[in-house]
């Protein structure tokens, strides 16, 4: 009724702030809640207008009151209504195109939901800045709720603003959205905007814009509207039509419907059964009116503001009006209208909804089974499970159910169980599978899910039953492969190899690539545990040489092969293998799947180890610091490797965000372990020691992760001048090398290098300098680990100098310094410069022998910047700048900053300085 926004300035400011933050490169989420009619949509419309003015692409999708019947309805709505500028980007993502009307759904190769989520994330990144609005979340299907959580967690540095609206008065105690909102509102990127009743003064100003009225009418509307703008509009409309104002909003809304002509009411009732929106052709057919009468009736409805034109159809001006009309229908009238819609629709999920409401159980069973299959293909496992269960609940109530469903009851129930597991409910899947006839296929899945739940004995038993009851070679191959996987985590370890080898033989003979690949991975893992790395590598090579048709299996094999190559120090091949896996993940929209994420972690580590720190820092930039869950905290922790190594200012804020997750072992190992190194670089060995002790308290003694932590702890003890706990650290490291039973197989190259490092650090704590031992440590890390090789060369140079070999010490120091400069490892470079100054190494030459960082500082000195200004410009500590300036003065034989700048210009050291 009114396009002018009155009031709501505080709520709008909060929304605009989220939008502005997103525009500046920090993604944000706003959840807008309020009662029906309170003005949420009007508020978001204003935000959309401002977003368009700021150059944002806009996507808007609306949920419908069909429960979980239609998966991803708001996403499909947003894609369908996207601007032409976005359609090309959508067309490049087939998984998203499947949601559009008229598109064929492709056969699933697994991980469909993760592919869809990843594709949407890629789309939003490609078209940023973008505002994505999802309206009426209280009606959202399960998959849409999962999508909302995924985007809220994953969006970090993208220029994306995500807004969701919901009715607070619809959220009963057990409403599924309640727990989602509680989870999301704890996230740092989420802003909650509560839209309450408008104050009397604002509602009065708002009503006054409707038109002429006397003060009595204005006062009556304001007092009865109770701060609800939509209620106020309806009260004014009723007064304008000369009606007596009834009590209650529903009665008021129906009083406006009842003044319509009989054809008008007939059309509006049909529209209410369709839902919030209905196509013109469909509404005309269901109404049963002649064309001329239908058009006259629609014109009357639209003129009274009850429906509005929306594309090629009509939409209720407000959901409350649709609900009031639908609720007012007589039971028989409602049933007949639903049945009529069912004869005209083709979408299975909508058909199922209308057949059920129209009491056509046979039609509902057929449509529910097909809706489940369609949801499965679209990557909506929760909705597929719901539709399959709906069909199963009708099975005994209709004749010839198997013919109607298109498959047998047991097959449909197996589908339902698999979809329950795919939606994250393994417990429900297990319960359903145990209720089915115990075929090989059922027990194979049962063994798989029980193993996932950690119920190893039950998993082994189910796996053996699957093998014993297999009727075909394909069933036997899959049963054997899953049985071998289940046995791997029990004390029947010796049975894994023969069972996996038999699985491999049967799978190859029967042509079952997924079972073949699973068996190869099991055999490769066994070879690794036995220390036979060449055989393991050959097995992984075979596993990745062909596709299995199941993406999760293919990605698992790609990751396992790349991991082994990395652990064996073959960084070139590991990089190639990891890139291959990442390409597979990207091509299928699976960057954020479990193995897609693991592959990106691994690629980051390869960059880090190989000394490609610019690339490592670029990848680390995608690991968001604002974390809200343990998986996010683990991902964020990886970034600390390069951030601590470079002394970046991001370290402090990232560690602060990670602090609440220090109860997790992996987060503690990485985050606190690296926080200890950061503290040591900053001259605080006491804080470093506290971090080390915290790490060790959470790690089991036989965990190889102890090696790096023990080495860091010995470094801290050396700085503190303490020896009292050094023996304990060395003994713990030796336990980690030996394993829990003293029979651990050979460690990888990095593990062996850290074990040697602990021994050398222990000697250093004792105040001794063992040059030969440090040379062995350098050799151990020199398989390609650039940074750690430079760090231990620093210690080797100290030992060489202490034992009188000055020439070797300076040569070792130069190698370490060059590596540190190339890496831009500022803390290490500064420590090396301090060591060189104490050692009085001669480093000046004709070109000044300035490091890359010193040249950066020199250019800023020549520009007249102070140490503080240089520190801010280069994101380093002011003390570090002071060290660099002292080194520059010494190398250029200058006594002042001005003299150093003049000498540098005369030698051409600033020749590439921008004019």
PDB file of C-alpha atoms in Angstrom, residues 623-869:
ATOM      1  CA  UNK A 623      41.139 -20.134   5.832  1.00  0.00           C
ATOM      2  CA  UNK A 624      38.797 -17.808   7.683  1.00  0.00           C
ATOM      3  CA  UNK A 625      39.901 -16.541  11.089  1.00  0.00           C
ATOM      4  CA  UNK A 626      36.362 -15.957  12.422  1.00  0.00           C
ATOM      5  CA  UNK A 627      35.625 -19.519  13.457  1.00  0.00           C
ATOM      6  CA  UNK A 628      32.581 -20.988  15.161  1.00  0.00           C
ATOM      7  CA  UNK A 629      33.092 -24.757  15.010  1.00  0.00           C
ATOM      8  CA  UNK A 630      35.894 -27.264  15.521  1.00  0.00           C
ATOM      9  CA  UNK A 631      36.286 -28.036  11.773  1.00  0.00           C
ATOM     10  CA  UNK A 632      36.578 -24.313  11.054  1.00  0.00           C
ATOM     11  CA  UNK A 633      39.113 -23.954  13.873  1.00  0.00           C
ATOM     12  CA  UNK A 634      41.217 -26.803  12.464  1.00  0.00           C
ATOM     13  CA  UNK A 635      41.174 -25.168   9.022  1.00  0.00           C
ATOM     14  CA  UNK A 636      42.105 -21.795  10.500  1.00  0.00           C
ATOM     15  CA  UNK A 637      44.975 -23.284  12.520  1.00  0.00           C
ATOM     16  CA  UNK A 638      46.803 -24.317   9.371  1.00  0.00           C
ATOM     17  CA  UNK A 639      47.201 -20.673   8.359  1.00  0.00           C
ATOM     18  CA  UNK A 640      49.369 -20.071  11.436  1.00  0.00           C
ATOM     19  CA  UNK A 641      52.262 -22.026   9.924  1.00  0.00           C
ATOM     20  CA  UNK A 642      53.028 -19.326   7.380  1.00  0.00           C
ATOM     21  CA  UNK A 643      51.668 -16.406   9.429  1.00  0.00           C
ATOM     22  CA  UNK A 644      53.917 -17.196  12.399  1.00  0.00           C
ATOM     23  CA  UNK A 645      56.831 -17.921  10.074  1.00  0.00           C
ATOM     24  CA  UNK A 646      56.453 -14.497   8.471  1.00  0.00           C
ATOM     25  CA  UNK A 647      55.588 -12.679  11.673  1.00  0.00           C
ATOM     26  CA  UNK A 648      52.341 -11.367  10.212  1.00  0.00           C
ATOM     27  CA  UNK A 649      50.010  -9.215  12.311  1.00  0.00           C
ATOM     28  CA  UNK A 650      47.156 -11.658  11.611  1.00  0.00           C
ATOM     29  CA  UNK A 651      48.652 -14.103  14.133  1.00  0.00           C
ATOM     30  CA  UNK A 652      47.286 -12.434  17.267  1.00  0.00           C
ATOM     31  CA  UNK A 653      43.644 -12.067  16.142  1.00  0.00           C
ATOM     32  CA  UNK A 654      43.619 -15.582  14.685  1.00  0.00           C
ATOM     33  CA  UNK A 655      44.903 -17.114  17.934  1.00  0.00           C
ATOM     34  CA  UNK A 656      42.262 -15.159  19.876  1.00  0.00           C
ATOM     35  CA  UNK A 657      39.504 -16.643  17.698  1.00  0.00           C
ATOM     36  CA  UNK A 658      40.980 -20.129  18.156  1.00  0.00           C
ATOM     37  CA  UNK A 659      41.259 -19.880  21.942  1.00  0.00           C
ATOM     38  CA  UNK A 660      37.753 -21.297  22.660  1.00  0.00           C
ATOM     39  CA  UNK A 661      38.664 -24.455  20.718  1.00  0.00           C
ATOM     40  CA  UNK A 662      41.839 -25.356  22.552  1.00  0.00           C
ATOM     41  CA  UNK A 663      40.100 -28.355  24.102  1.00  0.00           C
ATOM     42  CA  UNK A 664      40.359 -30.059  20.699  1.00  0.00           C
ATOM     43  CA  UNK A 665      43.579 -32.072  20.318  1.00  0.00           C
ATOM     44  CA  UNK A 666      44.331 -31.105  16.708  1.00  0.00           C
ATOM     45  CA  UNK A 667      43.560 -27.423  17.222  1.00  0.00           C
ATOM     46  CA  UNK A 668      45.760 -27.395  20.319  1.00  0.00           C
ATOM     47  CA  UNK A 669      48.625 -29.135  18.515  1.00  0.00           C
ATOM     48  CA  UNK A 670      48.668 -26.616  15.681  1.00  0.00           C
ATOM     49  CA  UNK A 671      47.358 -23.421  17.264  1.00  0.00           C
ATOM     50  CA  UNK A 672      49.107 -23.632  20.653  1.00  0.00           C
ATOM     51  CA  UNK A 673      52.205 -25.248  19.176  1.00  0.00           C
ATOM     52  CA  UNK A 674      52.575 -22.365  16.749  1.00  0.00           C
ATOM     53  CA  UNK A 675      51.554 -19.854  19.404  1.00  0.00           C
ATOM     54  CA  UNK A 676      54.565 -21.175  21.377  1.00  0.00           C
ATOM     55  CA  UNK A 677      56.848 -20.503  18.417  1.00  0.00           C
ATOM     56  CA  UNK A 678      55.354 -17.045  18.013  1.00  0.00           C
ATOM     57  CA  UNK A 679      56.006 -16.315  21.690  1.00  0.00           C
ATOM     58  CA  UNK A 680      59.630 -17.462  21.332  1.00  0.00           C
ATOM     59  CA  UNK A 681      60.184 -15.214  18.338  1.00  0.00           C
ATOM     60  CA  UNK A 682      58.775 -12.355  20.413  1.00  0.00           C
ATOM     61  CA  UNK A 683      61.090 -13.072  23.333  1.00  0.00           C
ATOM     62  CA  UNK A 684      58.572 -14.638  25.716  1.00  0.00           C
ATOM     63  CA  UNK A 685      59.805 -18.177  26.499  1.00  0.00           C
ATOM     64  CA  UNK A 686      57.617 -18.365  29.615  1.00  0.00           C
ATOM     65  CA  UNK A 687      54.436 -18.051  27.550  1.00  0.00           C
ATOM     66  CA  UNK A 688      55.883 -20.484  25.025  1.00  0.00           C
ATOM     67  CA  UNK A 689      56.524 -23.054  27.748  1.00  0.00           C
ATOM     68  CA  UNK A 690      52.917 -22.765  28.965  1.00  0.00           C
ATOM     69  CA  UNK A 691      51.667 -23.447  25.441  1.00  0.00           C
ATOM     70  CA  UNK A 692      53.976 -26.462  25.155  1.00  0.00           C
ATOM     71  CA  UNK A 693      52.790 -27.930  28.466  1.00  0.00           C
ATOM     72  CA  UNK A 694      49.163 -27.465  27.403  1.00  0.00           C
ATOM     73  CA  UNK A 695      49.828 -29.310  24.135  1.00  0.00           C
ATOM     74  CA  UNK A 696      51.566 -32.203  25.838  1.00  0.00           C
ATOM     75  CA  UNK A 697      48.759 -32.571  28.363  1.00  0.00           C
ATOM     76  CA  UNK A 698      46.331 -33.324  25.507  1.00  0.00           C
ATOM     77  CA  UNK A 699      48.523 -35.468  23.245  1.00  0.00           C
ATOM     78  CA  UNK A 700      48.903 -39.170  23.966  1.00  0.00           C
ATOM     79  CA  UNK A 701      52.596 -40.014  24.518  1.00  0.00           C
ATOM     80  CA  UNK A 702      52.891 -42.250  21.434  1.00  0.00           C
ATOM     81  CA  UNK A 703      51.482 -39.623  19.026  1.00  0.00           C
ATOM     82  CA  UNK A 704      54.158 -38.489  16.499  1.00  0.00           C
ATOM     83  CA  UNK A 705      52.789 -34.939  16.949  1.00  0.00           C
ATOM     84  CA  UNK A 706      54.793 -34.886  20.192  1.00  0.00           C
ATOM     85  CA  UNK A 707      58.038 -34.530  18.220  1.00  0.00           C
ATOM     86  CA  UNK A 708      57.523 -30.951  17.022  1.00  0.00           C
ATOM     87  CA  UNK A 709      56.062 -29.884  20.371  1.00  0.00           C
ATOM     88  CA  UNK A 710      58.963 -31.419  22.323  1.00  0.00           C
ATOM     89  CA  UNK A 711      61.480 -29.675  20.060  1.00  0.00           C
ATOM     90  CA  UNK A 712      59.700 -26.358  20.654  1.00  0.00           C
ATOM     91  CA  UNK A 713      59.631 -27.041  24.397  1.00  0.00           C
ATOM     92  CA  UNK A 714      63.385 -27.663  24.451  1.00  0.00           C
ATOM     93  CA  UNK A 715      63.904 -24.373  22.593  1.00  0.00           C
ATOM     94  CA  UNK A 716      61.857 -22.636  25.302  1.00  0.00           C
ATOM     95  CA  UNK A 717      63.843 -24.329  28.097  1.00  0.00           C
ATOM     96  CA  UNK A 718      67.105 -23.243  26.467  1.00  0.00           C
ATOM     97  CA  UNK A 719      65.885 -19.637  26.406  1.00  0.00           C
ATOM     98  CA  UNK A 720      64.818 -19.933  30.052  1.00  0.00           C
ATOM     99  CA  UNK A 721      68.177 -21.456  31.028  1.00  0.00           C
ATOM    100  CA  UNK A 722      66.458 -24.517  32.497  1.00  0.00           C
ATOM    101  CA  UNK A 723      67.342 -28.191  32.202  1.00  0.00           C
ATOM    102  CA  UNK A 724      64.949 -29.658  34.765  1.00  0.00           C
ATOM    103  CA  UNK A 725      62.339 -31.013  32.327  1.00  0.00           C
ATOM    104  CA  UNK A 726      64.527 -31.555  29.276  1.00  0.00           C
ATOM    105  CA  UNK A 727      64.961 -35.280  29.934  1.00  0.00           C
ATOM    106  CA  UNK A 728      61.195 -35.772  30.128  1.00  0.00           C
ATOM    107  CA  UNK A 729      60.755 -34.074  26.770  1.00  0.00           C
ATOM    108  CA  UNK A 730      63.415 -36.204  25.112  1.00  0.00           C
ATOM    109  CA  UNK A 731      61.953 -39.399  26.569  1.00  0.00           C
ATOM    110  CA  UNK A 732      58.463 -38.450  25.391  1.00  0.00           C
ATOM    111  CA  UNK A 733      59.780 -37.847  21.882  1.00  0.00           C
ATOM    112  CA  UNK A 734      61.509 -41.238  21.878  1.00  0.00           C
ATOM    113  CA  UNK A 735      58.225 -42.877  22.941  1.00  0.00           C
ATOM    114  CA  UNK A 736      56.509 -41.197  20.000  1.00  0.00           C
ATOM    115  CA  UNK A 737      59.155 -42.601  17.657  1.00  0.00           C
ATOM    116  CA  UNK A 738      58.844 -46.135  19.059  1.00  0.00           C
ATOM    117  CA  UNK A 739      55.054 -46.221  19.082  1.00  0.00           C
ATOM    118  CA  UNK A 740      52.663 -47.467  21.789  1.00  0.00           C
ATOM    119  CA  UNK A 741      54.008 -51.021  21.705  1.00  0.00           C
ATOM    120  CA  UNK A 742      57.566 -50.179  20.715  1.00  0.00           C
ATOM    121  CA  UNK A 743      57.000 -51.664  17.265  1.00  0.00           C
ATOM    122  CA  UNK A 744      56.113 -48.643  15.127  1.00  0.00           C
ATOM    123  CA  UNK A 745      57.204 -48.995  11.517  1.00  0.00           C
ATOM    124  CA  UNK A 746      59.552 -46.512   9.819  1.00  0.00           C
ATOM    125  CA  UNK A 747      58.508 -42.864  10.110  1.00  0.00           C
ATOM    126  CA  UNK A 748      58.272 -40.480   7.197  1.00  0.00           C
ATOM    127  CA  UNK A 749      61.069 -38.064   6.327  1.00  0.00           C
ATOM    128  CA  UNK A 750      59.650 -35.166   8.300  1.00  0.00           C
ATOM    129  CA  UNK A 751      59.036 -37.333  11.360  1.00  0.00           C
ATOM    130  CA  UNK A 752      62.613 -38.625  11.310  1.00  0.00           C
ATOM    131  CA  UNK A 753      63.906 -35.060  10.936  1.00  0.00           C
ATOM    132  CA  UNK A 754      61.940 -33.826  13.964  1.00  0.00           C
ATOM    133  CA  UNK A 755      63.115 -36.789  16.025  1.00  0.00           C
ATOM    134  CA  UNK A 756      66.729 -35.830  15.306  1.00  0.00           C
ATOM    135  CA  UNK A 757      65.903 -32.196  16.011  1.00  0.00           C
ATOM    136  CA  UNK A 758      64.721 -33.136  19.514  1.00  0.00           C
ATOM    137  CA  UNK A 759      68.012 -34.900  20.223  1.00  0.00           C
ATOM    138  CA  UNK A 760      70.008 -31.873  19.053  1.00  0.00           C
ATOM    139  CA  UNK A 761      67.858 -29.417  21.016  1.00  0.00           C
ATOM    140  CA  UNK A 762      68.317 -31.567  24.134  1.00  0.00           C
ATOM    141  CA  UNK A 763      72.105 -31.304  23.737  1.00  0.00           C
ATOM    142  CA  UNK A 764      71.782 -27.534  23.294  1.00  0.00           C
ATOM    143  CA  UNK A 765      69.759 -27.251  26.526  1.00  0.00           C
ATOM    144  CA  UNK A 766      72.664 -28.941  28.312  1.00  0.00           C
ATOM    145  CA  UNK A 767      74.936 -26.120  27.117  1.00  0.00           C
ATOM    146  CA  UNK A 768      76.850 -28.296  24.651  1.00  0.00           C
ATOM    147  CA  UNK A 769      77.409 -27.792  20.917  1.00  0.00           C
ATOM    148  CA  UNK A 770      77.328 -30.942  18.813  1.00  0.00           C
ATOM    149  CA  UNK A 771      78.184 -29.860  15.265  1.00  0.00           C
ATOM    150  CA  UNK A 772      77.926 -33.373  13.833  1.00  0.00           C
ATOM    151  CA  UNK A 773      74.444 -33.849  15.282  1.00  0.00           C
ATOM    152  CA  UNK A 774      73.196 -30.541  13.910  1.00  0.00           C
ATOM    153  CA  UNK A 775      74.644 -31.442  10.508  1.00  0.00           C
ATOM    154  CA  UNK A 776      72.555 -34.627  10.597  1.00  0.00           C
ATOM    155  CA  UNK A 777      69.465 -32.563  11.432  1.00  0.00           C
ATOM    156  CA  UNK A 778      70.162 -30.229   8.484  1.00  0.00           C
ATOM    157  CA  UNK A 779      70.574 -33.226   6.210  1.00  0.00           C
ATOM    158  CA  UNK A 780      67.324 -34.750   7.487  1.00  0.00           C
ATOM    159  CA  UNK A 781      65.278 -31.609   6.774  1.00  0.00           C
ATOM    160  CA  UNK A 782      67.037 -30.910   3.488  1.00  0.00           C
ATOM    161  CA  UNK A 783      64.738 -33.240   1.534  1.00  0.00           C
ATOM    162  CA  UNK A 784      62.960 -30.035   0.524  1.00  0.00           C
ATOM    163  CA  UNK A 785      61.724 -28.455   3.764  1.00  0.00           C
ATOM    164  CA  UNK A 786      63.146 -24.998   3.076  1.00  0.00           C
ATOM    165  CA  UNK A 787      62.123 -23.183   6.265  1.00  0.00           C
ATOM    166  CA  UNK A 788      63.088 -25.865   8.771  1.00  0.00           C
ATOM    167  CA  UNK A 789      66.405 -26.384   6.955  1.00  0.00           C
ATOM    168  CA  UNK A 790      67.101 -22.667   7.388  1.00  0.00           C
ATOM    169  CA  UNK A 791      66.095 -22.774  11.068  1.00  0.00           C
ATOM    170  CA  UNK A 792      68.398 -25.676  11.900  1.00  0.00           C
ATOM    171  CA  UNK A 793      71.222 -24.090   9.879  1.00  0.00           C
ATOM    172  CA  UNK A 794      70.936 -21.201  12.315  1.00  0.00           C
ATOM    173  CA  UNK A 795      71.600 -23.629  15.169  1.00  0.00           C
ATOM    174  CA  UNK A 796      74.362 -25.348  13.196  1.00  0.00           C
ATOM    175  CA  UNK A 797      76.056 -21.998  12.604  1.00  0.00           C
ATOM    176  CA  UNK A 798      75.890 -21.261  16.346  1.00  0.00           C
ATOM    177  CA  UNK A 799      77.497 -24.631  17.111  1.00  0.00           C
ATOM    178  CA  UNK A 800      80.188 -24.144  14.468  1.00  0.00           C
ATOM    179  CA  UNK A 801      81.034 -20.680  15.800  1.00  0.00           C
ATOM    180  CA  UNK A 802      81.112 -21.947  19.413  1.00  0.00           C
ATOM    181  CA  UNK A 803      83.556 -24.694  18.444  1.00  0.00           C
ATOM    182  CA  UNK A 804      85.863 -22.254  16.644  1.00  0.00           C
ATOM    183  CA  UNK A 805      84.956 -22.941  12.990  1.00  0.00           C
ATOM    184  CA  UNK A 806      84.198 -19.335  12.102  1.00  0.00           C
ATOM    185  CA  UNK A 807      84.459 -19.773   8.337  1.00  0.00           C
ATOM    186  CA  UNK A 808      81.968 -22.667   8.242  1.00  0.00           C
ATOM    187  CA  UNK A 809      79.680 -20.786  10.614  1.00  0.00           C
ATOM    188  CA  UNK A 810      79.541 -17.777   8.300  1.00  0.00           C
ATOM    189  CA  UNK A 811      78.934 -19.964   5.236  1.00  0.00           C
ATOM    190  CA  UNK A 812      76.101 -21.801   7.026  1.00  0.00           C
ATOM    191  CA  UNK A 813      74.690 -18.517   8.252  1.00  0.00           C
ATOM    192  CA  UNK A 814      74.633 -17.077   4.706  1.00  0.00           C
ATOM    193  CA  UNK A 815      72.624 -20.066   3.448  1.00  0.00           C
ATOM    194  CA  UNK A 816      70.129 -19.647   6.279  1.00  0.00           C
ATOM    195  CA  UNK A 817      69.906 -15.882   5.784  1.00  0.00           C
ATOM    196  CA  UNK A 818      69.261 -16.172   2.040  1.00  0.00           C
ATOM    197  CA  UNK A 819      66.510 -18.724   2.635  1.00  0.00           C
ATOM    198  CA  UNK A 820      64.898 -16.545   5.313  1.00  0.00           C
ATOM    199  CA  UNK A 821      64.981 -13.525   3.014  1.00  0.00           C
ATOM    200  CA  UNK A 822      63.491 -15.438   0.108  1.00  0.00           C
ATOM    201  CA  UNK A 823      60.707 -16.721   2.362  1.00  0.00           C
ATOM    202  CA  UNK A 824      60.180 -13.259   3.906  1.00  0.00           C
ATOM    203  CA  UNK A 825      60.493 -15.100   7.217  1.00  0.00           C
ATOM    204  CA  UNK A 826      61.000 -11.908   9.217  1.00  0.00           C
ATOM    205  CA  UNK A 827      61.395 -13.439  12.723  1.00  0.00           C
ATOM    206  CA  UNK A 828      64.053 -15.887  11.533  1.00  0.00           C
ATOM    207  CA  UNK A 829      65.776 -13.221   9.424  1.00  0.00           C
ATOM    208  CA  UNK A 830      65.903 -10.886  12.416  1.00  0.00           C
ATOM    209  CA  UNK A 831      67.341 -13.639  14.649  1.00  0.00           C
ATOM    210  CA  UNK A 832      69.990 -14.391  12.017  1.00  0.00           C
ATOM    211  CA  UNK A 833      70.922 -10.717  11.742  1.00  0.00           C
ATOM    212  CA  UNK A 834      71.273 -10.513  15.517  1.00  0.00           C
ATOM    213  CA  UNK A 835      73.481 -13.604  15.478  1.00  0.00           C
ATOM    214  CA  UNK A 836      75.629 -12.114  12.695  1.00  0.00           C
ATOM    215  CA  UNK A 837      76.088  -8.896  14.659  1.00  0.00           C
ATOM    216  CA  UNK A 838      77.188 -10.813  17.766  1.00  0.00           C
ATOM    217  CA  UNK A 839      79.495 -12.953  15.659  1.00  0.00           C
ATOM    218  CA  UNK A 840      80.849  -9.834  13.892  1.00  0.00           C
ATOM    219  CA  UNK A 841      80.454 -11.449  10.501  1.00  0.00           C
ATOM    220  CA  UNK A 842      81.608  -9.218   7.642  1.00  0.00           C
ATOM    221  CA  UNK A 843      78.723  -8.901   5.229  1.00  0.00           C
ATOM    222  CA  UNK A 844      79.253  -5.518   3.522  1.00  0.00           C
ATOM    223  CA  UNK A 845      80.464  -5.469  -0.092  1.00  0.00           C
ATOM    224  CA  UNK A 846      80.312  -3.217  -3.104  1.00  0.00           C
ATOM    225  CA  UNK A 847      76.564  -3.604  -3.438  1.00  0.00           C
ATOM    226  CA  UNK A 848      75.941  -3.383   0.293  1.00  0.00           C
ATOM    227  CA  UNK A 849      74.849  -7.072   0.583  1.00  0.00           C
ATOM    228  CA  UNK A 850      71.474  -5.865   1.729  1.00  0.00           C
ATOM    229  CA  UNK A 851      68.702  -8.411   2.126  1.00  0.00           C
ATOM    230  CA  UNK A 852      65.397  -7.976   0.342  1.00  0.00           C
ATOM    231  CA  UNK A 853      63.750  -6.839   3.577  1.00  0.00           C
ATOM    232  CA  UNK A 854      66.592  -4.396   4.300  1.00  0.00           C
ATOM    233  CA  UNK A 855      66.181  -2.882   0.845  1.00  0.00           C
ATOM    234  CA  UNK A 856      62.450  -2.419   1.583  1.00  0.00           C
ATOM    235  CA  UNK A 857      63.305  -0.666   4.850  1.00  0.00           C
ATOM    236  CA  UNK A 858      66.034   1.413   3.179  1.00  0.00           C
ATOM    237  CA  UNK A 859      63.638   2.733   0.542  1.00  0.00           C
ATOM    238  CA  UNK A 860      61.236   3.859   3.258  1.00  0.00           C
ATOM    239  CA  UNK A 861      64.098   5.414   5.251  1.00  0.00           C
ATOM    240  CA  UNK A 862      65.063   7.336   2.100  1.00  0.00           C
ATOM    241  CA  UNK A 863      61.456   8.536   1.876  1.00  0.00           C
ATOM    242  CA  UNK A 864      61.843  10.027   5.356  1.00  0.00           C
ATOM    243  CA  UNK A 865      59.603   7.605   7.269  1.00  0.00           C
ATOM    244  CA  UNK A 866      60.181   7.008  10.983  1.00  0.00           C
ATOM    245  CA  UNK A 867      60.673   3.541  12.457  1.00  0.00           C
ATOM    246  CA  UNK A 868      57.088   3.521  13.669  1.00  0.00           C
ATOM    247  CA  UNK A 869      55.761   4.499  10.232  1.00  0.00           C
TER     248      UNK A 869
END
